[in-house]
PDB file of C-alpha atoms in Angstrom:
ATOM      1  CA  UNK Q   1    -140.173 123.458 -54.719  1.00 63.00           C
ATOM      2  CA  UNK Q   2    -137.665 125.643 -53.344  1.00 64.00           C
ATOM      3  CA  UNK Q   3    -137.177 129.475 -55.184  1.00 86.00           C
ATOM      4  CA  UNK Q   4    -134.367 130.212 -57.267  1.00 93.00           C
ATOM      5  CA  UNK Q   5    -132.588 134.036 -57.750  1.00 94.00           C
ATOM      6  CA  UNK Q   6    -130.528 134.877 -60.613  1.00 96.00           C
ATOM      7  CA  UNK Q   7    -128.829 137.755 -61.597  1.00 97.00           C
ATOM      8  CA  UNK Q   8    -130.944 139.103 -64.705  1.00 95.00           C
ATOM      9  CA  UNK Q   9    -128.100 139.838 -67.205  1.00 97.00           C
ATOM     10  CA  UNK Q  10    -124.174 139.148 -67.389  1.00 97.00           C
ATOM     11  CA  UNK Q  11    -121.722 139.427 -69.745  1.00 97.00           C
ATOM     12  CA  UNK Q  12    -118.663 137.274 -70.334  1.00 96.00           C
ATOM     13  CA  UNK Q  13    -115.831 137.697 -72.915  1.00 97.00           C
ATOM     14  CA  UNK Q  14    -115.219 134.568 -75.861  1.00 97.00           C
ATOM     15  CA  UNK Q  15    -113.318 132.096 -74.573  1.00 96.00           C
ATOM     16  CA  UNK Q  16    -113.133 133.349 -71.042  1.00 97.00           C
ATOM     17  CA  UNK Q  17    -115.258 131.044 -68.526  1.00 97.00           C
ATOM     18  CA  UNK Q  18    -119.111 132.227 -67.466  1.00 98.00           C
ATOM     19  CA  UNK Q  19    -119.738 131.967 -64.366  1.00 98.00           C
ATOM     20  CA  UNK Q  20    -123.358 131.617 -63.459  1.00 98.00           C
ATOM     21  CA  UNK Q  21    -124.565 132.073 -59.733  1.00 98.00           C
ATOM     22  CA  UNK Q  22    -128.079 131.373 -57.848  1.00 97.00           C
ATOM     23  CA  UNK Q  23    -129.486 131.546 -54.883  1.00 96.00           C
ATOM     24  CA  UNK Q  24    -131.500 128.907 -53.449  1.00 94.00           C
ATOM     25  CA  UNK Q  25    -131.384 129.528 -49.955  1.00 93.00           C
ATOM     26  CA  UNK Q  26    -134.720 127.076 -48.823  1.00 90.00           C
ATOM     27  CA  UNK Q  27    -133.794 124.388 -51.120  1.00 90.00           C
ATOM     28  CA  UNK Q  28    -135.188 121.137 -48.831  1.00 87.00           C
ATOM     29  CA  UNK Q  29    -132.822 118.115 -48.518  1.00 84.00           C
ATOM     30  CA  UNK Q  30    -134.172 116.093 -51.360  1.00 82.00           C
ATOM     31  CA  UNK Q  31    -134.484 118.606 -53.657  1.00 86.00           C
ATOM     32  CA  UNK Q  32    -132.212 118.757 -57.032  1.00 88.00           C
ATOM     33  CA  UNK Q  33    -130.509 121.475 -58.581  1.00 92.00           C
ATOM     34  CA  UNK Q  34    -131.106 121.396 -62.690  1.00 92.00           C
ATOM     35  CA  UNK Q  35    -129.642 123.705 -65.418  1.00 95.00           C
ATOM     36  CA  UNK Q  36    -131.334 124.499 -68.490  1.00 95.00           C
ATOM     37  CA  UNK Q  37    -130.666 127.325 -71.151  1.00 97.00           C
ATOM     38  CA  UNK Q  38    -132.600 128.566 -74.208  1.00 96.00           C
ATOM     39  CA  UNK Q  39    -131.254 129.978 -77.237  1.00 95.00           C
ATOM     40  CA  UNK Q  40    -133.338 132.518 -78.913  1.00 88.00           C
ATOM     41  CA  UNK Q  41    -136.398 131.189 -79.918  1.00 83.00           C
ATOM     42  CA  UNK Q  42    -135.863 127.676 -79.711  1.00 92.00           C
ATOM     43  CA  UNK Q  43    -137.318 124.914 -76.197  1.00 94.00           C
ATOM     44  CA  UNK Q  44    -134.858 125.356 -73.311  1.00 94.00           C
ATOM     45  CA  UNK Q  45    -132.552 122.352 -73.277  1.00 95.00           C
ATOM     46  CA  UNK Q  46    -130.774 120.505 -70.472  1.00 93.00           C
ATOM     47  CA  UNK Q  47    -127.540 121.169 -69.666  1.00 96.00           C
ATOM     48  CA  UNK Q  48    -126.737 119.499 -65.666  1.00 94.00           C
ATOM     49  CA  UNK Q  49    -127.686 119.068 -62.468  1.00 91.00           C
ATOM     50  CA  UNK Q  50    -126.853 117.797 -58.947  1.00 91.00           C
ATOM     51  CA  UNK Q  51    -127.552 117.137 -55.524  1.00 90.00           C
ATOM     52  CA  UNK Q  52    -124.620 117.783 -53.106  1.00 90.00           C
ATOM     53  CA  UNK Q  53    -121.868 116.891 -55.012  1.00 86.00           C
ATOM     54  CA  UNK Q  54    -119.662 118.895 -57.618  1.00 93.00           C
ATOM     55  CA  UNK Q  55    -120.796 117.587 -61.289  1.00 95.00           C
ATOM     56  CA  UNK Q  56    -119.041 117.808 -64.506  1.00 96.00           C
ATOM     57  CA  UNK Q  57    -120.397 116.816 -67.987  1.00 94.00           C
ATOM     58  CA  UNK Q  58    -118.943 117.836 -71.599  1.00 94.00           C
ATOM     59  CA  UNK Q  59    -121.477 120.591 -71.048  1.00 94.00           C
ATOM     60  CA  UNK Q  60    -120.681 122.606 -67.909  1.00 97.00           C
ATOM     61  CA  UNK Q  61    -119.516 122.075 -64.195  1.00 98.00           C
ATOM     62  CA  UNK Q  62    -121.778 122.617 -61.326  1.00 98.00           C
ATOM     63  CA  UNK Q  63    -120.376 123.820 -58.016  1.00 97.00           C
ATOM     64  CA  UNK Q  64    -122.806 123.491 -55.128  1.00 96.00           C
ATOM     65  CA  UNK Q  65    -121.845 125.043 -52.060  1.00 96.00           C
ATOM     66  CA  UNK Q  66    -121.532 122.819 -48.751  1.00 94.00           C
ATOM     67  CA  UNK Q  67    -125.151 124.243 -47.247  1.00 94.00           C
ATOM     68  CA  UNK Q  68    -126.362 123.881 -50.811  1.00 94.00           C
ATOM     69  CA  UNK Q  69    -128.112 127.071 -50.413  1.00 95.00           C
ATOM     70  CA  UNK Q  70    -125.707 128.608 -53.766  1.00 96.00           C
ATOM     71  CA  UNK Q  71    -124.713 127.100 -57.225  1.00 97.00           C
ATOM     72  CA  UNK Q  72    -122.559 128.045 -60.132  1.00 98.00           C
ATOM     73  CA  UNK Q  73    -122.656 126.967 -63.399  1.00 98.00           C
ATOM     74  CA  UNK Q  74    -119.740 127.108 -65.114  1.00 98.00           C
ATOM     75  CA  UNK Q  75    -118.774 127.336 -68.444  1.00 97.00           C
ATOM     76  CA  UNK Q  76    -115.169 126.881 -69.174  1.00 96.00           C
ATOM     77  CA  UNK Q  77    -115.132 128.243 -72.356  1.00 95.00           C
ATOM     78  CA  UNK Q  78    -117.555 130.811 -73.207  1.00 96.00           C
ATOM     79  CA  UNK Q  79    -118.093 130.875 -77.208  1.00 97.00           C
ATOM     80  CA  UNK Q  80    -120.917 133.049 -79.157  1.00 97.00           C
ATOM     81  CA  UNK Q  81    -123.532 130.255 -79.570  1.00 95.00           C
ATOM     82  CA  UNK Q  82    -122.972 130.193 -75.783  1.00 97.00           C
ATOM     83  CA  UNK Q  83    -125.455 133.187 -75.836  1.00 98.00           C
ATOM     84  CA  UNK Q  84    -128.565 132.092 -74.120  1.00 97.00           C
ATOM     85  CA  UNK Q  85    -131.365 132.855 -71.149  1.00 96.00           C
ATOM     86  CA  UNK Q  86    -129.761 130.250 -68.462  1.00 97.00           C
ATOM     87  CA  UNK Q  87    -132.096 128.631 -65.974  1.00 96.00           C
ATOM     88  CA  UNK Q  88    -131.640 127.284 -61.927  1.00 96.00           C
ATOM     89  CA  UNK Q  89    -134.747 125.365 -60.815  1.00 92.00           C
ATOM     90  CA  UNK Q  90    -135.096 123.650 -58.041  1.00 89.00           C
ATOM     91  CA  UNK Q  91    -136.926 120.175 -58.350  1.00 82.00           C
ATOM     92  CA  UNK Q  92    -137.947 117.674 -55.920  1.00 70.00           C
ATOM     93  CA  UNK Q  93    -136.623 114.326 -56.762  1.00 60.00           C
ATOM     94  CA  UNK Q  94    -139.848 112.687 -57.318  1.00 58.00           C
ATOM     95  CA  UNK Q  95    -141.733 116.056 -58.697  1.00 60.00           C
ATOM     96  CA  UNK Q  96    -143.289 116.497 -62.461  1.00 62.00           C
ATOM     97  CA  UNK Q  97    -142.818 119.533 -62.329  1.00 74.00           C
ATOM     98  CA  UNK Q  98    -139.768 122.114 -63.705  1.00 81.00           C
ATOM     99  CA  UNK Q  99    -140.545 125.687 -62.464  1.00 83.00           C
ATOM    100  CA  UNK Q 100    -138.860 128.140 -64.768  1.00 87.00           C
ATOM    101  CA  UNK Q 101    -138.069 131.794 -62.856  1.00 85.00           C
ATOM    102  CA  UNK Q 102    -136.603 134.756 -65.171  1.00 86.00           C
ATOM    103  CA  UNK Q 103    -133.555 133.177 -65.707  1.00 93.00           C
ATOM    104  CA  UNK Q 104    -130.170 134.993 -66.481  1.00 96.00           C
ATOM    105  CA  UNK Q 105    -129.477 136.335 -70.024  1.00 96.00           C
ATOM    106  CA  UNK Q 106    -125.593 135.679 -70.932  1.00 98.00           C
ATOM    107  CA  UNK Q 107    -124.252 137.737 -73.585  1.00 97.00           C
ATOM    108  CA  UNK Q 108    -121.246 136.060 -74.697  1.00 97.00           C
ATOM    109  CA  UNK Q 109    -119.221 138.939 -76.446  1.00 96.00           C
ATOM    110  CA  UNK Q 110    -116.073 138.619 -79.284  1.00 95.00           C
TER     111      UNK Q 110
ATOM    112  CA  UNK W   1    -134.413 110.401 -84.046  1.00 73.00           C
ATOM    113  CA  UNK W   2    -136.641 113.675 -84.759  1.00 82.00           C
ATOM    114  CA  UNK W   3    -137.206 113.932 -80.984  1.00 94.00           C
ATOM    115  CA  UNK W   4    -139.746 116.356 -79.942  1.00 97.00           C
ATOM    116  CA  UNK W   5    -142.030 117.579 -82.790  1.00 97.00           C
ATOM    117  CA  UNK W   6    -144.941 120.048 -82.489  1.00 98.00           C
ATOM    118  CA  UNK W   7    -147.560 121.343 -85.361  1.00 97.00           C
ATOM    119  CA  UNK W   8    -148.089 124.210 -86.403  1.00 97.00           C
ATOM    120  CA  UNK W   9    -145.233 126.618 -85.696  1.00 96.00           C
ATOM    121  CA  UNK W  10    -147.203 129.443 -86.416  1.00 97.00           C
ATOM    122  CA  UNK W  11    -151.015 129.733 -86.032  1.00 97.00           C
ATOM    123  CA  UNK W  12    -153.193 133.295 -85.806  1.00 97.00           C
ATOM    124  CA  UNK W  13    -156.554 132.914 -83.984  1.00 97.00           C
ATOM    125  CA  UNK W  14    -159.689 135.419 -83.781  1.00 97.00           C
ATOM    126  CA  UNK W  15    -161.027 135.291 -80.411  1.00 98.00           C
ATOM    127  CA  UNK W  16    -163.376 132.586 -80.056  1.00 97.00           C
ATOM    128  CA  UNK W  17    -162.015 130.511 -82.567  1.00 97.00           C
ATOM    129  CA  UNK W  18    -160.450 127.154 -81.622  1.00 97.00           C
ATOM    130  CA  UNK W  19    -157.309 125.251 -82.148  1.00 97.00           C
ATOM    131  CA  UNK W  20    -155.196 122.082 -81.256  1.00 98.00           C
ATOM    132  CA  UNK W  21    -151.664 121.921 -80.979  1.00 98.00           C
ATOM    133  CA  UNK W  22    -149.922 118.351 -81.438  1.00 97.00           C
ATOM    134  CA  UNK W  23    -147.105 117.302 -80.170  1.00 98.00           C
ATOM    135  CA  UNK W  24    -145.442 113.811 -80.653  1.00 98.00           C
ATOM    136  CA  UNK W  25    -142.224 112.499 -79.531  1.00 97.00           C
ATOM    137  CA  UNK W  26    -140.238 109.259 -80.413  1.00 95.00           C
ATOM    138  CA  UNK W  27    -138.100 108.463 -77.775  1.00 93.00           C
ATOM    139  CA  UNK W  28    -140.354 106.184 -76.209  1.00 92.00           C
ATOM    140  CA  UNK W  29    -140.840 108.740 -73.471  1.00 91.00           C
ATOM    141  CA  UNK W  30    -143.545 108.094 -70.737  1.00 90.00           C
ATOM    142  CA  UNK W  31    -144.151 111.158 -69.717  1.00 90.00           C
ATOM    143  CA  UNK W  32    -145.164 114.656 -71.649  1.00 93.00           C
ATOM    144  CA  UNK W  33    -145.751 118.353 -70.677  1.00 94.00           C
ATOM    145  CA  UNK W  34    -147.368 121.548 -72.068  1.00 96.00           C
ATOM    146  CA  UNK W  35    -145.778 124.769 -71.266  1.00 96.00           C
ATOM    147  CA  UNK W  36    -146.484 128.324 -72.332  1.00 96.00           C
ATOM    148  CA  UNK W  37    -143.786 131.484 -72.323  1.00 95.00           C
ATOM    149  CA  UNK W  38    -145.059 134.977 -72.759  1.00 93.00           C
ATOM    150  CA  UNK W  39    -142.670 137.709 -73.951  1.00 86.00           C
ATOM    151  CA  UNK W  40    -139.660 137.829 -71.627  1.00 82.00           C
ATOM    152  CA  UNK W  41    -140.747 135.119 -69.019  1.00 86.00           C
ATOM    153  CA  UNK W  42    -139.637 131.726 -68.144  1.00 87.00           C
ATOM    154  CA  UNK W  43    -141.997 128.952 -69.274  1.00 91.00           C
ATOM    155  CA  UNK W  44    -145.353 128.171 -67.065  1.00 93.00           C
ATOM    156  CA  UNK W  45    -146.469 124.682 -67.147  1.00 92.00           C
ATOM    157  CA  UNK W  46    -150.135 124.216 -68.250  1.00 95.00           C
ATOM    158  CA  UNK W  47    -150.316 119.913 -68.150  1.00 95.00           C
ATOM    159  CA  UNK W  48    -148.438 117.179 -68.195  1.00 92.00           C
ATOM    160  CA  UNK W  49    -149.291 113.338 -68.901  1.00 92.00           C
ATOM    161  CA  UNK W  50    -147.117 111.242 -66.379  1.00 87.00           C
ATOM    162  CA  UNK W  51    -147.803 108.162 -68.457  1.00 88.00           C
ATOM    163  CA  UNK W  52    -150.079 107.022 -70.934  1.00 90.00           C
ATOM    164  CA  UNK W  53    -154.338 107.450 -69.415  1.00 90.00           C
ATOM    165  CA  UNK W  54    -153.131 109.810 -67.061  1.00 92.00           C
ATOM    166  CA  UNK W  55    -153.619 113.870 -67.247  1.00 94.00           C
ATOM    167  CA  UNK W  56    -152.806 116.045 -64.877  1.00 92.00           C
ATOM    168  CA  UNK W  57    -153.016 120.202 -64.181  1.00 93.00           C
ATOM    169  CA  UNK W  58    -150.202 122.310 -63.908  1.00 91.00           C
ATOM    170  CA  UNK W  59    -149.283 125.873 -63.023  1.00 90.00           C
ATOM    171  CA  UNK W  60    -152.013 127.732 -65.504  1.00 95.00           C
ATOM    172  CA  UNK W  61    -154.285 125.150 -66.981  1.00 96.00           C
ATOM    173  CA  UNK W  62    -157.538 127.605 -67.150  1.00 96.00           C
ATOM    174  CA  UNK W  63    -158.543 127.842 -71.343  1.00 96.00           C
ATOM    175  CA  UNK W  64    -157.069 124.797 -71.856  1.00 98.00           C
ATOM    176  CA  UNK W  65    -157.885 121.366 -72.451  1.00 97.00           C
ATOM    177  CA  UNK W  66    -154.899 118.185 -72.904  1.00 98.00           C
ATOM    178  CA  UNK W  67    -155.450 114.463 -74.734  1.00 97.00           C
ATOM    179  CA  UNK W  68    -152.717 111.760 -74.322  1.00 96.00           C
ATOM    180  CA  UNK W  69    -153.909 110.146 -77.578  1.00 89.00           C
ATOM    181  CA  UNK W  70    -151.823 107.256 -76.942  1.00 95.00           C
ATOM    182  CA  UNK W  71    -147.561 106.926 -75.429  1.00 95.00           C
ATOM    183  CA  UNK W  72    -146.245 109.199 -78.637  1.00 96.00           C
ATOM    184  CA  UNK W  73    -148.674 111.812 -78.924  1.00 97.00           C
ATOM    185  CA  UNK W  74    -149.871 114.465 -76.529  1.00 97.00           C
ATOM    186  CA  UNK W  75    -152.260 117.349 -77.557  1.00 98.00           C
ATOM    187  CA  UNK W  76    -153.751 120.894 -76.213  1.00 98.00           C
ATOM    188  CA  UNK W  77    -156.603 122.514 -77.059  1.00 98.00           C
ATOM    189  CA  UNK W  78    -157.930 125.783 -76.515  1.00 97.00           C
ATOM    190  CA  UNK W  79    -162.133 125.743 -76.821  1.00 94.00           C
ATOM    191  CA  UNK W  80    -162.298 129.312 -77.331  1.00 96.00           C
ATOM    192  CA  UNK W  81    -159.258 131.216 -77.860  1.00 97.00           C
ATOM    193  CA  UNK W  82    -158.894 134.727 -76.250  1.00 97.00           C
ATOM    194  CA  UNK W  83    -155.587 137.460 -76.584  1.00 96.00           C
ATOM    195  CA  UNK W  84    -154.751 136.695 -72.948  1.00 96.00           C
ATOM    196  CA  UNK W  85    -153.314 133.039 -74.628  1.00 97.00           C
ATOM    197  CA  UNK W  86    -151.131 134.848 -77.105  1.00 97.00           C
ATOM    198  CA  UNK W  87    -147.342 132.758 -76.673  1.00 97.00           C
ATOM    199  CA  UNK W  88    -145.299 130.709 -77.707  1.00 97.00           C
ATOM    200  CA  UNK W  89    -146.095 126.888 -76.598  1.00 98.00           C
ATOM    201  CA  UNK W  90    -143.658 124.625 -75.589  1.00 97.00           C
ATOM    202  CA  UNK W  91    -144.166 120.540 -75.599  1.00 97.00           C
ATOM    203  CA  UNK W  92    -141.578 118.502 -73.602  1.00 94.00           C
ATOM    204  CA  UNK W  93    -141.007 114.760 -72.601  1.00 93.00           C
ATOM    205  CA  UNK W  94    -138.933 112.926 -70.411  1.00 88.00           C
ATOM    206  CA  UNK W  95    -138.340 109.052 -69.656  1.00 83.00           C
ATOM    207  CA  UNK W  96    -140.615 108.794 -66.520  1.00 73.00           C
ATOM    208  CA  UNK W  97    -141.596 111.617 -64.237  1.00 60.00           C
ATOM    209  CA  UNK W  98    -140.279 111.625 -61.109  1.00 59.00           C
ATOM    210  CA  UNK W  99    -136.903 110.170 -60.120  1.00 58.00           C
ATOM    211  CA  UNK W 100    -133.392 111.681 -60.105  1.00 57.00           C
ATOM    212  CA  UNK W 101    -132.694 111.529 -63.171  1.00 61.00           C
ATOM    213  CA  UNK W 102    -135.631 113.764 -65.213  1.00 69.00           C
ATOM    214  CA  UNK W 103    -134.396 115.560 -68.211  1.00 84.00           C
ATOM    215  CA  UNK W 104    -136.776 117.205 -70.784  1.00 89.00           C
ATOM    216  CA  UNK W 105    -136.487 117.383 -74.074  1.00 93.00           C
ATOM    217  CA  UNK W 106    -137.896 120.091 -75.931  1.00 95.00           C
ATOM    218  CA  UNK W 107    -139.594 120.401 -78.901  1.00 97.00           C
ATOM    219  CA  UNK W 108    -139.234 124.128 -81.729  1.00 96.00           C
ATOM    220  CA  UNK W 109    -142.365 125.593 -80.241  1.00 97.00           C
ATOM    221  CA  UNK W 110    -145.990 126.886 -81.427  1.00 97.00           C
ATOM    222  CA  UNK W 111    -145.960 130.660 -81.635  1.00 97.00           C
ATOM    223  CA  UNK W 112    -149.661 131.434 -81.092  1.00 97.00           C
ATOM    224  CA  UNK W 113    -151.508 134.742 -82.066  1.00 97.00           C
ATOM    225  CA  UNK W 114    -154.835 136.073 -80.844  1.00 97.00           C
ATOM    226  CA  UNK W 115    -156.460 138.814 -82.047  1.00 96.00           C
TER     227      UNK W 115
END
């Protein structure tokens, strides 16, 4: 599976939107793009993911760039229990396997 | 639904000793995983069951030892605990490995001491 880079840290004001970027620059042509985040303390949980195509879900938007080697998640309204360690992986269509890197930490601030 | 449960959520170990860790989901999910996250690193998969008879290594499997009991229940066991296996232990299932459509779910965690 292809490797991910994420900024380590970023801050975003309440109720502004977080942007999210990552680098996948060898992601291979059948391999998926997932988001996941973890709260403090609690299992990571799911929150999109895409192939080629923009996606959208009550969650978050995904914005995958035309060479698909950069994403953005996007959350249009940042609030406090946005506050989280936010994952890219990488993940072959048909693979088991999620590969977790180090992840951004958002600090959503009042 | 309770989702993904796992038992205990706290456990302190000498080294030496052993331990299981249960896991059991009820979504009717064919497929389950083990990970473990150390202090201020992403989760490392350990095993993973892609259906029911079926075990499989992941990423860091040495120490460790996985049952599929039966399509609910997945387990891990360490034989002989050691400090190097101090973390917190994630369990996770999904409909069916594979496919384009593979979201985990989850479970609260075991946070595991050695000493």
């Amino acid at each position: 599976d292809a490797k991910t880079t994420q900024p380590t840290s970023m801050d975003c004001a309440e109720g502004r939107a977080a942007n999210l970027p990552c680098n996948h620059s060898t992601i291979s042509g059948n391999e998926y793009v997932y988001w996941y985040r973890q709260i403090h303390s609690q299992g990571p949980q799911y929150i999109i993911h895409g192939l080629k195509n923009n996606e959208t879900n009550e969650m978050a938007s995904l914005i995958i760039t035309e060479d698909r080697k950069s994403s953005t998640l996007i959350l249009p309204h940042a609030t406090l229990r946005d506050t989280a360690v936010y994952y890219c992986i990488v993940k072959l269509d048909a693979g088991n396997m999620l590969t977790f890197g180090g992840g951004t930490r958002l600090m959503v601030k009042p | 639904n309770a989702g993904v449960t796992q038992t205990p959520k706290f456990q302190v170990l000498k080294t030496g000793q052993s331990m299981t860790l249960q896991c059991a989901q009820d979504m009717n999910h064919n497929s389950m995983y083990w990970y473990r996250q150390d202090p201020g690193m992403g989760l490392r998969l350990i095993y993973y069951s892609a259906s029911e008879g079926t075990t499989d290594k992941g990423e860091v499997p040495n120490g460790y030892n996985v049952s599929r009991l039966n399509k609910r229940e997945f387990s891990l066991r360490l034989e002989s605990a050691a400090p190097s296996q101090t973390s917190v232990y994630f369990c996770a299932s999904t409909i069916l490995a594979g496919g384009s459509y593979n979201e985990q779910f989850f479970g609260p965690g075991t946070r595991l001491t050695v000493l």
